[in-house]
Tab-separated table of C-alpha atoms and ligand atoms in Angstrom:
chain	number	residue	atom	x	y	z
A	1	MET	CA	136.204	71.821	75.754
A	2	THR	CA	138.341	69.195	74.374
A	3	ALA	CA	139.531	66.080	76.384
A	4	VAL	CA	143.037	67.476	76.201
A	5	THR	CA	142.128	70.916	77.482
A	6	ALA	CA	139.883	69.432	80.101
A	7	GLY	CA	142.937	67.265	81.084
A	8	LYS	CA	145.196	70.305	81.326
A	9	GLY	CA	142.889	72.357	83.291
A	10	LEU	CA	142.365	69.845	85.607
A	11	ARG	CA	146.161	68.794	85.965
A	12	ASP	CA	146.646	72.598	87.065
A	13	HIS	CA	143.912	72.193	89.613
A	14	VAL	CA	145.408	69.273	91.112
A	15	GLN	CA	148.762	70.067	91.130
A	16	ALA	CA	148.061	72.728	93.533
A	17	LEU	CA	146.760	69.763	95.819
A	18	GLU	CA	145.108	71.859	98.512
A	19	PHE	CA	144.195	68.672	100.395
A	20	TRP	CA	147.778	67.803	101.298
A	21	GLN	CA	147.497	69.593	104.519
A	22	THR	CA	143.931	68.047	105.176
A	23	LEU	CA	145.600	64.763	104.788
A	24	ILE	CA	148.221	65.868	107.488
A	25	ASP	CA	145.375	66.886	109.882
A	26	LEU	CA	143.575	63.797	109.220
A	27	VAL	CA	146.409	61.541	110.433
A	28	LYS	CA	146.441	63.135	113.955
A	29	TYR	CA	142.868	61.682	114.913
A	30	ARG	CA	143.572	58.261	116.479
A	31	SER	CA	140.533	56.926	114.512
A	32	THR	CA	141.514	53.023	115.509
A	33	ALA	CA	138.728	50.771	117.158
A	34	ASP	CA	141.465	49.697	119.736
A	35	GLU	CA	141.729	53.027	121.261
A	36	PRO	CA	139.940	53.371	124.497
A	37	ASP	CA	137.620	56.147	123.255
A	38	PRO	CA	138.238	56.484	119.663
A	39	PRO	CA	137.306	59.911	118.153
A	40	LEU	CA	135.110	57.983	115.550
A	41	HIS	CA	132.436	60.665	115.864
A	42	ALA	CA	134.717	63.426	115.512
A	43	THR	CA	136.462	62.273	112.618
A	44	ALA	CA	133.510	61.485	110.602
A	45	GLU	CA	132.214	64.931	111.086
A	46	VAL	CA	135.264	66.770	109.902
A	47	ILE	CA	135.196	64.525	106.967
A	48	ALA	CA	131.631	65.226	106.196
A	49	GLY	CA	132.503	68.830	106.783
A	50	LEU	CA	134.960	68.778	104.257
A	51	PHE	CA	132.887	67.058	101.339
A	52	ARG	CA	130.286	69.762	102.228
A	53	SER	CA	132.868	72.183	101.452
A	54	VAL	CA	133.638	70.586	98.005
A	55	GLY	CA	130.267	70.817	96.967
A	56	LEU	CA	128.552	67.704	98.434
A	57	SER	CA	125.947	69.528	100.557
A	58	SER	CA	124.083	66.273	101.539
A	59	ALA	CA	127.114	64.804	103.192
A	60	ASP	CA	126.084	63.597	106.632
A	61	VAL	CA	127.363	61.292	109.429
A	62	ILE	CA	124.981	58.418	109.614
A	63	THR	CA	125.022	54.854	111.069
A	64	ILE	CA	123.736	51.582	109.506
A	65	SER	CA	122.032	49.064	111.563
A	66	HIS	CA	121.791	45.283	110.550
A	67	GLU	CA	120.866	42.488	112.634
A	68	GLY	CA	121.013	44.166	116.169
A	69	LYS	CA	124.234	45.926	115.508
A	70	THR	CA	124.942	49.320	114.635
A	71	SER	CA	127.741	50.623	112.459
A	72	ALA	CA	130.623	53.209	113.467
A	73	PRO	CA	129.744	56.684	112.159
A	74	LEU	CA	129.751	56.787	108.444
A	75	VAL	CA	129.850	59.654	106.246
A	76	TYR	CA	127.201	59.483	103.633
A	77	ALA	CA	126.326	61.655	100.733
A	78	ASP	CA	123.790	61.405	97.559
A	79	GLN	CA	124.148	64.514	95.414
A	80	ARG	CA	121.557	64.470	92.471
A	81	SER	CA	122.596	66.241	89.387
A	82	ASP	CA	120.009	68.405	87.415
A	83	THR	CA	120.677	66.875	84.325
A	84	LYS	CA	118.182	64.212	83.268
A	85	GLY	CA	119.532	60.548	83.167
A	86	ALA	CA	123.149	61.890	84.511
A	87	PRO	CA	125.064	58.646	85.468
A	88	THR	CA	125.620	57.943	89.144
A	89	VAL	CA	129.423	57.310	90.757
A	90	LEU	CA	129.770	55.843	94.279
A	91	LEU	CA	133.208	57.009	95.914
A	92	TYR	CA	134.366	54.800	98.756
A	93	ALA	CA	137.063	55.056	101.438
A	94	HIS	CA	137.632	54.610	105.160
A	95	TYR	CA	138.863	56.953	107.842
A	96	ASP	CA	139.602	54.069	110.383
A	97	VAL	CA	142.996	52.915	110.704
A	98	GLN	CA	144.957	49.668	111.869
A	99	PRO	CA	146.149	49.763	115.275
A	100	ALA	CA	149.869	51.024	115.894
A	101	ASP	CA	152.704	49.553	118.054
A	102	GLU	CA	154.193	53.091	118.873
A	103	THR	CA	157.635	51.318	120.255
A	104	LYS	CA	158.300	49.982	116.874
A	105	TRP	CA	157.887	53.212	114.457
A	106	THR	CA	161.019	55.088	113.772
A	107	VAL	CA	160.354	57.905	111.734
A	108	THR	CA	157.748	59.411	113.865
A	109	LYS	CA	155.001	58.237	116.214
A	110	PRO	CA	151.679	56.968	114.457
A	111	PHE	CA	149.483	59.795	114.913
A	112	VAL	CA	152.143	62.618	115.007
A	113	PRO	CA	152.234	63.042	111.140
A	114	LYS	CA	155.479	64.084	109.684
A	115	GLU	CA	156.707	65.091	106.094
A	116	VAL	CA	160.044	63.628	104.506
A	117	THR	CA	161.487	64.741	101.367
A	118	ALA	CA	163.888	62.362	99.407
A	119	ASN	CA	164.541	61.897	95.785
A	120	GLY	CA	162.075	64.319	94.324
A	121	ASP	CA	159.163	63.372	96.266
A	122	THR	CA	157.639	63.862	99.466
A	123	ARG	CA	156.354	61.102	102.038
A	124	LEU	CA	153.875	61.639	104.755
A	125	TYR	CA	154.642	59.422	107.447
A	126	GLY	CA	151.885	58.377	109.959
A	127	ARG	CA	149.040	55.711	110.482
A	128	GLY	CA	146.490	56.003	108.062
A	129	ALA	CA	148.238	58.586	105.718
A	130	ALA	CA	147.883	55.760	103.080
A	131	ASP	CA	145.110	53.133	104.449
A	132	ASP	CA	143.052	54.776	103.930
A	133	LYS	CA	142.948	58.676	104.572
A	134	SER	CA	144.590	59.044	101.323
A	135	GLY	CA	141.337	57.652	99.858
A	136	VAL	CA	139.408	60.330	101.546
A	137	VAL	CA	141.765	63.143	100.400
A	138	LEU	CA	141.750	61.772	96.761
A	139	HIS	CA	138.111	61.812	96.607
A	140	LEU	CA	138.022	65.203	97.974
A	141	GLY	CA	140.545	66.643	95.526
A	142	ALA	CA	138.730	65.016	92.767
A	143	LEU	CA	135.669	66.783	93.580
A	144	LYS	CA	137.359	70.102	94.166
A	145	ALA	CA	139.060	70.100	91.148
A	146	LEU	CA	135.825	69.409	89.378
A	147	ARG	CA	133.867	71.662	91.097
A	148	ASP	CA	136.362	74.489	90.186
A	149	THR	CA	135.994	73.599	86.483
A	150	TRP	CA	132.177	72.157	86.210
A	151	SER	CA	129.430	75.189	86.175
A	152	LYS	CA	127.107	72.602	87.674
A	153	LEU	CA	127.296	69.007	88.827
A	154	PRO	CA	126.669	67.016	85.459
A	155	ILE	CA	126.657	63.536	87.482
A	156	ASN	CA	125.093	61.883	90.426
A	157	VAL	CA	127.572	61.448	93.130
A	158	LYS	CA	127.326	59.227	96.177
A	159	LEU	CA	129.823	58.685	98.925
A	160	VAL	CA	130.554	56.014	101.652
A	161	VAL	CA	133.561	56.824	103.935
A	162	GLU	CA	133.420	54.031	106.297
A	163	GLY	CA	134.582	53.968	109.858
A	164	GLU	CA	135.248	50.302	110.587
A	165	GLU	CA	136.713	48.930	107.597
A	166	GLU	CA	139.800	47.406	109.517
A	167	SER	CA	137.277	45.633	111.992
A	168	SER	CA	134.451	43.750	111.316
A	169	SER	CA	132.036	46.073	109.201
A	170	VAL	CA	128.179	46.113	109.581
A	171	LEU	CA	128.164	47.618	106.294
A	172	ASP	CA	129.497	44.632	104.417
A	173	SER	CA	126.821	42.457	105.830
A	174	TYR	CA	124.246	45.210	105.465
A	175	VAL	CA	124.956	45.494	101.641
A	176	ASP	CA	125.319	41.947	101.063
A	177	ALA	CA	121.901	41.416	103.014
A	178	HIS	CA	120.444	44.511	101.021
A	179	PRO	CA	121.606	44.454	97.466
A	180	GLU	CA	118.293	46.526	96.688
A	181	ASP	CA	119.167	49.368	98.956
A	182	PRO	CA	119.347	52.411	96.481
A	183	ARG	CA	122.067	54.172	98.620
A	184	PHE	CA	124.698	51.858	97.356
A	185	GLN	CA	123.663	51.453	93.607
A	186	ALA	CA	125.599	53.503	90.990
A	187	ASP	CA	127.060	52.825	87.642
A	188	LEU	CA	130.463	53.511	88.685
A	189	ILE	CA	131.918	52.399	92.025
A	190	ILE	CA	135.491	53.893	93.022
A	191	VAL	CA	136.992	52.051	95.790
A	192	ALA	CA	140.149	54.154	96.785
A	193	ASP	CA	141.737	51.886	98.913
A	194	THR	CA	144.255	49.789	97.037
A	195	GLY	CA	147.247	51.060	95.019
A	196	ASN	CA	149.943	50.770	92.164
A	197	LEU	CA	152.791	48.180	92.068
A	198	ALA	CA	155.124	50.879	92.459
A	199	VAL	CA	155.291	54.763	92.834
A	200	GLY	CA	154.758	56.623	89.200
A	201	GLN	CA	153.541	53.233	87.534
A	202	PRO	CA	149.767	52.911	87.357
A	203	ALA	CA	148.013	49.685	87.878
A	204	LEU	CA	144.375	48.442	88.539
A	205	THR	CA	143.540	45.898	91.166
A	206	SER	CA	141.283	43.706	88.913
A	207	THR	CA	140.982	40.483	91.076
A	208	LEU	CA	140.453	39.753	94.713
A	209	ARG	CA	140.290	35.904	95.963
A	210	GLY	CA	137.266	34.375	97.491
A	211	ILE	CA	137.177	32.555	101.013
A	212	VAL	CA	135.804	29.470	102.840
A	213	ALA	CA	136.800	28.550	105.973
A	214	VAL	CA	135.418	25.384	108.149
A	215	ASP	CA	135.843	23.655	111.317
A	216	VAL	CA	136.424	19.910	110.771
A	217	THR	CA	136.182	17.802	113.899
A	218	VAL	CA	137.744	14.372	113.976
A	219	LYS	CA	136.737	11.949	116.716
A	220	THR	CA	138.413	8.582	117.063
A	221	LEU	CA	137.942	7.786	120.941
A	222	ALA	CA	135.559	8.133	123.648
A	223	ALA	CA	138.173	9.529	125.984
A	224	GLU	CA	141.677	9.890	126.740
A	225	VAL	CA	143.613	6.653	127.005
A	226	HIS	CA	147.140	5.440	127.799
A	227	SER	CA	149.295	5.371	124.897
A	228	GLY	CA	151.023	2.240	126.419
A	229	MET	CA	147.923	0.239	127.096
A	230	TYR	CA	146.019	1.194	123.981
A	231	GLY	CA	148.551	2.788	121.457
A	232	GLY	CA	148.945	1.294	118.393
A	233	PRO	CA	145.531	-0.135	117.030
A	234	ALA	CA	143.706	2.537	118.510
A	235	PRO	CA	143.883	5.824	116.267
A	236	ASP	CA	144.501	8.904	118.102
A	237	ALA	CA	142.259	11.760	116.605
A	238	PHE	CA	145.325	14.284	116.045
A	239	MET	CA	147.317	11.794	113.848
A	240	THR	CA	144.031	10.836	111.941
A	241	LEU	CA	143.579	14.466	111.492
A	242	VAL	CA	146.915	15.030	109.968
A	243	ARG	CA	146.569	12.236	107.694
A	244	LEU	CA	143.048	13.637	106.476
A	245	LEU	CA	144.934	17.258	106.349
A	246	SER	CA	147.693	16.112	104.003
A	247	THR	CA	145.280	14.888	101.281
A	248	LEU	CA	144.425	18.563	100.610
A	249	HIS	CA	147.542	19.162	98.560
A	250	ASP	CA	149.197	16.896	95.989
A	251	ALA	CA	152.720	15.973	95.977
A	252	ASN	CA	153.758	19.151	94.124
A	253	GLY	CA	151.745	21.213	96.746
A	254	ASP	CA	148.968	22.160	94.543
A	255	VAL	CA	145.672	22.174	96.131
A	256	ALA	CA	144.051	18.617	95.433
A	257	VAL	CA	140.123	19.491	96.104
A	258	ALA	CA	138.152	18.279	93.281
A	259	GLY	CA	136.184	21.132	92.436
A	260	LEU	CA	137.858	24.242	93.613
A	261	THR	CA	138.634	26.103	90.322
A	262	ARG	CA	141.472	28.296	89.019
A	263	PHE	CA	141.329	31.682	87.432
A	264	GLU	CA	143.676	33.035	84.672
A	265	HIS	CA	144.403	36.453	84.284
A	266	ASP	CA	147.257	38.698	82.884
A	267	TRP	CA	148.220	40.097	86.273
A	268	ALA	CA	151.674	41.904	86.287
A	269	PRO	CA	154.373	39.217	87.299
A	270	VAL	CA	155.224	39.149	91.110
A	271	ARG	CA	159.146	38.268	91.452
A	272	GLU	CA	159.670	35.496	93.676
A	273	GLU	CA	162.429	37.231	95.452
A	274	GLN	CA	159.951	40.185	96.541
A	275	TYR	CA	157.296	37.681	97.667
A	276	ARG	CA	159.766	35.825	99.799
A	277	LYS	CA	160.986	38.953	101.334
A	278	ASP	CA	157.417	40.550	101.838
A	279	ALA	CA	155.970	37.508	103.201
A	280	GLY	CA	159.166	36.652	105.266
A	281	VAL	CA	159.710	32.999	104.206
A	282	GLU	CA	162.701	31.737	105.605
A	283	PRO	CA	166.167	31.152	103.712
A	284	GLY	CA	165.951	27.825	101.966
A	285	VAL	CA	162.264	26.968	102.553
A	286	GLY	CA	160.781	25.916	99.581
A	287	LEU	CA	157.613	27.533	97.921
A	288	VAL	CA	154.169	25.552	97.791
A	289	GLY	CA	152.551	24.437	94.647
A	290	THR	CA	153.283	25.237	90.984
A	291	GLY	CA	152.663	27.900	88.323
A	292	THR	CA	153.784	31.507	88.441
A	293	ILE	CA	153.873	33.507	91.994
A	294	ALA	CA	150.863	35.855	90.854
A	295	GLN	CA	149.078	32.565	89.409
A	296	ARG	CA	149.302	30.880	92.775
A	297	LEU	CA	148.527	34.181	94.931
A	298	PHE	CA	145.583	35.768	92.735
A	299	GLY	CA	144.041	33.139	90.947
A	300	ARG	CA	144.248	29.575	92.496
A	301	PRO	CA	142.938	28.124	95.531
A	302	SER	CA	145.284	28.168	98.632
A	303	VAL	CA	144.487	25.492	101.529
A	304	ASN	CA	146.069	26.365	105.409
A	305	VAL	CA	145.184	25.514	108.908
A	306	VAL	CA	144.444	28.678	110.794
A	307	GLY	CA	143.315	27.300	114.055
A	308	LEU	CA	143.377	23.857	116.221
A	309	ARG	CA	141.230	22.801	119.342
A	310	GLY	CA	141.686	19.743	121.366
A	311	ALA	CA	145.145	19.209	119.753
A	312	PRO	CA	147.754	17.173	122.196
A	313	SER	CA	149.365	19.814	124.619
A	314	MET	CA	152.814	19.586	126.006
A	315	ASP	CA	151.206	20.509	129.459
A	316	ARG	CA	149.459	17.396	129.259
A	317	PRO	CA	151.135	13.873	130.438
A	318	ALA	CA	153.113	12.366	127.523
A	319	ASN	CA	151.179	9.061	127.473
A	320	VAL	CA	147.712	10.362	126.412
A	321	LEU	CA	146.321	9.560	123.160
A	322	THR	CA	143.858	12.483	121.859
A	323	PRO	CA	140.222	11.450	121.306
A	324	GLU	CA	139.069	14.386	119.753
A	325	VAL	CA	140.225	17.280	117.764
A	326	THR	CA	139.140	20.360	115.699
A	327	ALA	CA	141.112	22.162	112.823
A	328	ARG	CA	140.092	25.436	111.325
A	329	ILE	CA	140.780	25.136	107.567
A	330	SER	CA	140.945	28.444	105.465
A	331	VAL	CA	140.571	28.037	101.670
A	332	ARG	CA	141.451	31.186	99.331
A	333	LEU	CA	139.534	31.056	96.262
A	334	ALA	CA	139.675	31.720	92.670
A	335	PRO	CA	138.024	35.170	92.039
A	336	ASN	CA	135.217	33.974	90.427
A	337	GLN	CA	134.647	30.857	92.417
A	338	ASP	CA	131.334	30.694	94.120
A	339	PRO	CA	131.868	30.154	97.710
A	340	ASP	CA	128.786	28.001	98.120
A	341	ALA	CA	129.866	25.506	95.306
A	342	ALA	CA	133.871	25.558	96.977
A	343	LEU	CA	132.158	24.554	100.273
A	344	LYS	CA	130.572	21.605	98.715
A	345	ALA	CA	133.521	20.679	97.172
A	346	LEU	CA	135.439	20.750	100.457
A	347	ARG	CA	132.960	19.040	102.362
A	348	GLU	CA	133.078	16.083	99.773
A	349	HIS	CA	136.541	16.027	99.597
A	350	ILE	CA	136.639	15.602	103.524
A	351	GLU	CA	133.953	12.875	103.593
A	352	THR	CA	135.713	10.726	100.841
A	353	HIS	CA	139.283	10.991	102.041
A	354	ALA	CA	138.857	10.720	105.927
A	355	PRO	CA	138.895	7.071	107.203
A	356	GLU	CA	135.268	6.045	107.856
A	357	ALA	CA	133.203	7.145	110.989
A	358	VAL	CA	136.000	9.746	112.133
A	359	VAL	CA	134.577	13.025	110.966
A	360	ARG	CA	132.052	14.330	113.574
A	361	GLN	CA	131.248	17.805	112.027
A	362	VAL	CA	132.150	20.175	109.053
A	363	VAL	CA	130.952	23.500	110.581
A	364	PRO	CA	131.419	26.592	107.849
A	365	VAL	CA	132.719	29.687	109.563
A	366	SER	CA	133.002	32.193	107.083
A	367	LEU	CA	132.496	32.355	103.011
A	368	GLY	CA	133.210	35.428	101.011
A	369	GLN	CA	132.907	36.105	97.362
A	370	GLY	CA	136.237	36.923	95.380
A	371	PHE	CA	135.944	39.692	92.735
A	372	ALA	CA	136.907	39.645	89.224
A	373	ALA	CA	136.897	43.232	87.847
A	374	TYR	CA	133.934	43.587	85.267
A	375	GLN	CA	135.084	45.069	82.319
A	376	GLY	CA	132.124	47.169	81.684
A	377	PRO	CA	131.024	50.161	79.908
A	378	HIS	CA	133.502	52.097	81.617
A	379	HIS	CA	136.713	50.451	81.743
A	380	ALA	CA	138.214	52.137	78.803
A	381	ALA	CA	137.717	55.470	80.529
A	382	VAL	CA	139.395	54.044	83.570
A	383	GLU	CA	142.402	53.156	81.788
A	384	THR	CA	142.723	56.323	79.661
A	385	ALA	CA	142.226	58.619	83.084
A	386	LEU	CA	145.323	56.601	84.699
A	387	LYS	CA	147.500	56.846	81.610
A	388	THR	CA	146.581	60.412	81.062
A	389	ALA	CA	147.359	61.242	84.723
A	390	TYR	CA	150.503	59.245	84.736
A	391	LYS	CA	151.568	60.319	81.119
A	392	THR	CA	152.371	56.729	80.550
A	393	ASP	CA	151.047	54.095	78.052
A	394	ALA	CA	150.720	51.146	80.378
A	395	VAL	CA	148.198	50.300	83.004
A	396	ALA	CA	149.213	46.941	84.953
A	397	GLN	CA	146.802	44.656	86.049
A	398	SER	CA	147.390	43.626	89.760
A	399	GLY	CA	145.505	41.050	91.966
A	400	GLN	CA	144.972	40.775	95.811
A	401	GLY	CA	145.251	37.343	97.358
A	402	GLY	CA	142.793	38.294	100.084
A	403	SER	CA	139.407	39.201	99.895
A	404	ILE	CA	137.330	42.854	100.541
A	405	PRO	CA	134.142	41.676	101.379
A	406	LEU	CA	132.598	45.120	100.508
A	407	VAL	CA	133.694	45.108	97.032
A	408	SER	CA	131.989	41.569	96.847
A	409	ALA	CA	128.466	42.843	98.261
A	410	LEU	CA	128.808	45.900	96.185
A	411	HIS	CA	129.309	43.755	93.118
A	412	ALA	CA	126.256	41.626	93.976
A	413	ALA	CA	124.461	44.883	94.276
A	414	ASN	CA	125.362	46.446	91.139
A	415	PRO	CA	126.241	43.285	88.906
A	416	SER	CA	126.684	45.022	85.430
A	417	SER	CA	128.596	48.072	86.963
A	418	ASP	CA	132.294	48.897	86.754
A	419	ILE	CA	134.012	48.780	90.083
A	420	VAL	CA	137.516	50.477	90.065
A	421	LEU	CA	139.927	49.393	92.739
A	422	TRP	CA	142.874	51.971	92.820
A	423	GLY	CA	144.864	54.376	95.200
A	424	CYS	CA	147.744	55.274	96.781
A	425	GLU	CA	148.481	52.261	98.792
A	426	GLU	CA	151.872	51.150	96.734
A	427	PRO	CA	154.157	48.767	98.351
A	428	LEU	CA	156.296	51.614	100.114
A	429	ALA	CA	153.276	52.566	102.078
A	430	ASN	CA	153.832	49.869	104.184
A	431	ILE	CA	149.933	49.803	105.095
A	432	HIS	CA	149.353	47.825	108.471
A	433	GLY	CA	153.128	47.972	109.346
A	434	ASN	CA	155.106	50.287	111.026
A	435	ASP	CA	156.279	53.774	109.577
A	436	GLU	CA	153.089	54.068	107.313
A	437	SER	CA	153.485	56.486	104.613
A	438	VAL	CA	151.955	57.736	101.376
A	439	SER	CA	153.971	59.580	98.247
A	440	ARG	CA	152.680	62.977	97.473
A	441	SER	CA	153.232	62.384	93.978
A	442	GLU	CA	150.911	59.202	94.166
A	443	LEU	CA	148.322	61.119	95.642
A	444	GLU	CA	148.440	64.049	93.085
A	445	HIS	CA	148.372	61.456	90.256
A	446	MET	CA	145.603	59.521	91.649
A	447	THR	CA	143.501	62.528	92.424
A	448	LEU	CA	144.220	63.756	88.828
A	449	ALA	CA	143.301	60.076	87.260
A	450	GLU	CA	140.044	60.345	89.568
A	451	ALA	CA	139.123	64.054	88.594
A	452	LEU	CA	139.614	62.887	84.722
A	453	LEU	CA	137.588	59.634	85.206
A	454	LEU	CA	134.564	61.605	86.751
A	455	ASP	CA	134.966	64.027	83.766
A	456	ALA	CA	134.918	61.554	81.189
A	457	LEU	CA	131.815	60.032	82.959
A	458	ALA	CA	130.170	63.689	83.011
A	459	ALA	CA	131.101	64.595	79.498
A	460	PRO	CA	127.957	62.933	77.754
A	461	ALA	CA	125.654	64.526	80.035
A	462	ARG	CA	127.261	68.221	80.014
B	1	ZN	ZN1	142.164	49.895	103.794
């Protein structure tokens, strides 16, 4: 069978998209951790059954335990091919969803799925329709299309459908601590939990930034004192902290911490106007730093204060000098920066730029490795699959300003494997927001792309 006829056969199978109704049904499950009694187990059981129905007879609901914590129910499968030396793919998605404020939804209620057809495309509205029940359905559709064309399973397929991606995930810390666990090892890992830059325009998410957050405590006085009696020579802790914080940026707003690195990549441009709109930057407020928006958002460090403890309060008398204050500083890192090296750089900066003796402690509160896609042996096949599915020559490279801890952990566990980040979460999907939705055409194209990629992976083994 040539690649073209394989592609055509798969296209026909995927166009039927028999799992659209499955997606509608899955959206009805209120699988969000903030529900009083979320139906996580029921959702996981249904999904395991669906994967068994497409040939993953090993699909089962399990939990992962780590450091005294047990994960939410997780769907896991490890389906072995009879073919010797067959490559292994690991498919990832999550069935838990973000909480939703019903009062702010306009098209439908969050767990009452509703289809709306306009401009030649149908969108399904509902919480999790895109993030990330579409990822679950995408894997299902790809496997089903292949099962209909393959006589036997030519690749090993591992499946992870997690139930706590949106809250704190035991899986992340487990894989991070146990990179040797064979359950999470594969030659190719497909994380179906991102999306294109626009409907119909394929993109690969090729970078994620890392993170370091620290709590810095500044102490200048033994106790609160009266500003009239002592203010002047005696420094208050808050003003001292502010002066220290101001050294973290230079005059242009670029991060001024020596040792924090930058990463260059050919990301698709991010339009300033769109970025301002998405971020809700008030009219007339200037943006921080230099370089393109994509460079600043995806490749360079950013520094923000995300918490304060002991700051002066309006509820206290107006004549009090603050003796001690703690700030939580969050630093997003270049995708390839080592978080330990970044922490060291941040500590050194704080120690050299603070006035003598004021810094009492610098306590790390979170460290996360970023990710720069390893352009490994399957990279060309990944791009070809997208181009064939979308009938286009171009695949844009996009980045994410935030981290996906599991991706970093999987990357550490599989340092020479390709990790593909894709999915149906394009901007109109408005994931985490109100009126979340997914495009049927995106789901169809992405399902086909994944089927084509798996078929290409299987080709040498057939
Ligand atoms: Zn997600």
